Amino acid sequence: TLLGTIGAEEHAHLPALATALGDPDPRVRAVAARGIGRAGVAASPHRGALAVAACDTSAAVRLEAVRALAGLGADTSVTLRAL
């Protein structure tokens, strides 16, 4: 999907991806988390939204959010609590 292909050069889309983390469809949330993670350190302002997503009811969303947090060098305690 398009959201999953957004990378570091598309930083302007990060707020939309962060908003998509609240979508009712877990597939959309998972792809949004993956897209945020692909932005690398530019996604740092969205660390909080990823931390919330790391506690999602969907395992796919949690996985993508934790991957994104790990890529940001997030505080290990936040990432481990999500697991």
Short mmCIF file of C-alpha atoms in Angstrom, two decimals:
data_model
loop_
_atom_site.label_atom_id
_atom_site.label_comp_id
_atom_site.label_asym_id
_atom_site.label_seq_id
_atom_site.Cartn_x
_atom_site.Cartn_y
_atom_site.Cartn_z
CA THR A 1 0.00 0.00 0.00
CA LEU A 2 1.04 3.59 -0.45
CA LEU A 3 1.32 4.31 3.28
CA GLY A 4 3.81 1.47 3.69
CA THR A 5 6.09 2.83 0.98
CA ILE A 6 6.54 6.27 2.48
CA GLY A 7 10.17 6.69 3.47
CA ALA A 8 12.55 9.22 4.93
CA GLU A 9 12.16 11.66 2.03
CA GLU A 10 8.43 12.05 2.74
CA HIS A 11 8.55 13.71 6.15
CA ALA A 12 5.59 15.96 5.35
CA HIS A 13 3.33 12.90 5.58
CA LEU A 14 4.33 11.97 9.12
CA PRO A 15 1.45 13.82 10.81
CA ALA A 16 -1.05 12.00 8.56
CA LEU A 17 0.59 8.68 9.37
CA ALA A 18 0.47 9.47 13.09
CA THR A 19 -3.25 10.23 12.73
CA ALA A 20 -3.71 6.93 10.87
CA LEU A 21 -2.42 5.12 13.98
CA GLY A 22 -5.90 5.81 15.38
CA ASP A 23 -7.77 4.30 12.43
CA PRO A 24 -10.35 1.63 13.32
CA ASP A 25 -8.76 -0.81 10.84
CA PRO A 26 -5.72 -2.58 12.34
CA ARG A 27 -4.22 -3.04 8.86
CA VAL A 28 -4.17 0.74 8.40
CA ARG A 29 -2.64 1.22 11.85
CA ALA A 30 0.09 -1.36 11.14
CA VAL A 31 1.00 0.19 7.80
CA ALA A 32 1.01 3.66 9.36
CA ALA A 33 3.42 2.50 12.07
CA ARG A 34 5.66 0.93 9.41
CA GLY A 35 5.62 4.16 7.39
CA ILE A 36 6.53 6.22 10.43
CA GLY A 37 9.37 3.83 11.21
CA ARG A 38 10.76 4.21 7.70
CA ALA A 39 11.19 7.93 8.27
CA GLY A 40 13.96 7.24 10.78
CA VAL A 41 14.92 9.98 13.21
CA ALA A 42 12.57 12.43 11.49
CA ALA A 43 9.77 10.46 13.15
CA SER A 44 11.03 11.29 16.65
CA PRO A 45 8.20 13.78 17.32
CA HIS A 46 5.77 10.87 16.89
CA ARG A 47 7.47 8.64 19.47
CA GLY A 48 4.51 9.05 21.85
CA ALA A 49 1.98 7.92 19.24
CA LEU A 50 4.18 4.91 18.48
CA ALA A 51 4.42 4.08 22.18
CA VAL A 52 0.61 4.03 22.36
CA ALA A 53 0.47 1.90 19.20
CA ALA A 54 2.95 -0.51 20.79
CA CYS A 55 0.13 -1.43 23.21
CA ASP A 56 -2.49 -1.89 20.46
CA THR A 57 -4.91 -4.82 20.54
CA SER A 58 -3.53 -5.98 17.18
CA ALA A 59 -0.29 -7.95 17.23
CA ALA A 60 0.62 -6.62 13.77
CA VAL A 61 0.29 -3.02 14.96
CA ARG A 62 2.32 -3.73 18.09
CA LEU A 63 5.07 -5.35 16.03
CA GLU A 64 5.35 -2.45 13.59
CA ALA A 65 5.22 0.13 16.37
CA VAL A 66 7.96 -1.63 18.36
CA ARG A 67 10.09 -1.91 15.22
CA ALA A 68 9.62 1.80 14.58
CA LEU A 69 10.50 2.67 18.18
CA ALA A 70 13.60 0.50 18.03
CA GLY A 71 14.64 2.29 14.84
CA LEU A 72 14.32 5.61 16.64
CA GLY A 73 16.54 4.43 19.44
CA ALA A 74 13.59 4.73 21.78
CA ASP A 75 13.98 4.26 25.49
CA THR A 76 14.30 0.51 25.94
CA SER A 77 11.94 0.50 28.91
CA VAL A 78 9.10 1.86 26.73
CA THR A 79 9.73 -0.74 24.06
CA LEU A 80 10.02 -3.62 26.54
CA ARG A 81 6.82 -2.64 28.36
CA ALA A 82 5.01 -2.86 25.04
CA LEU A 83 6.22 -6.40 24.55
#
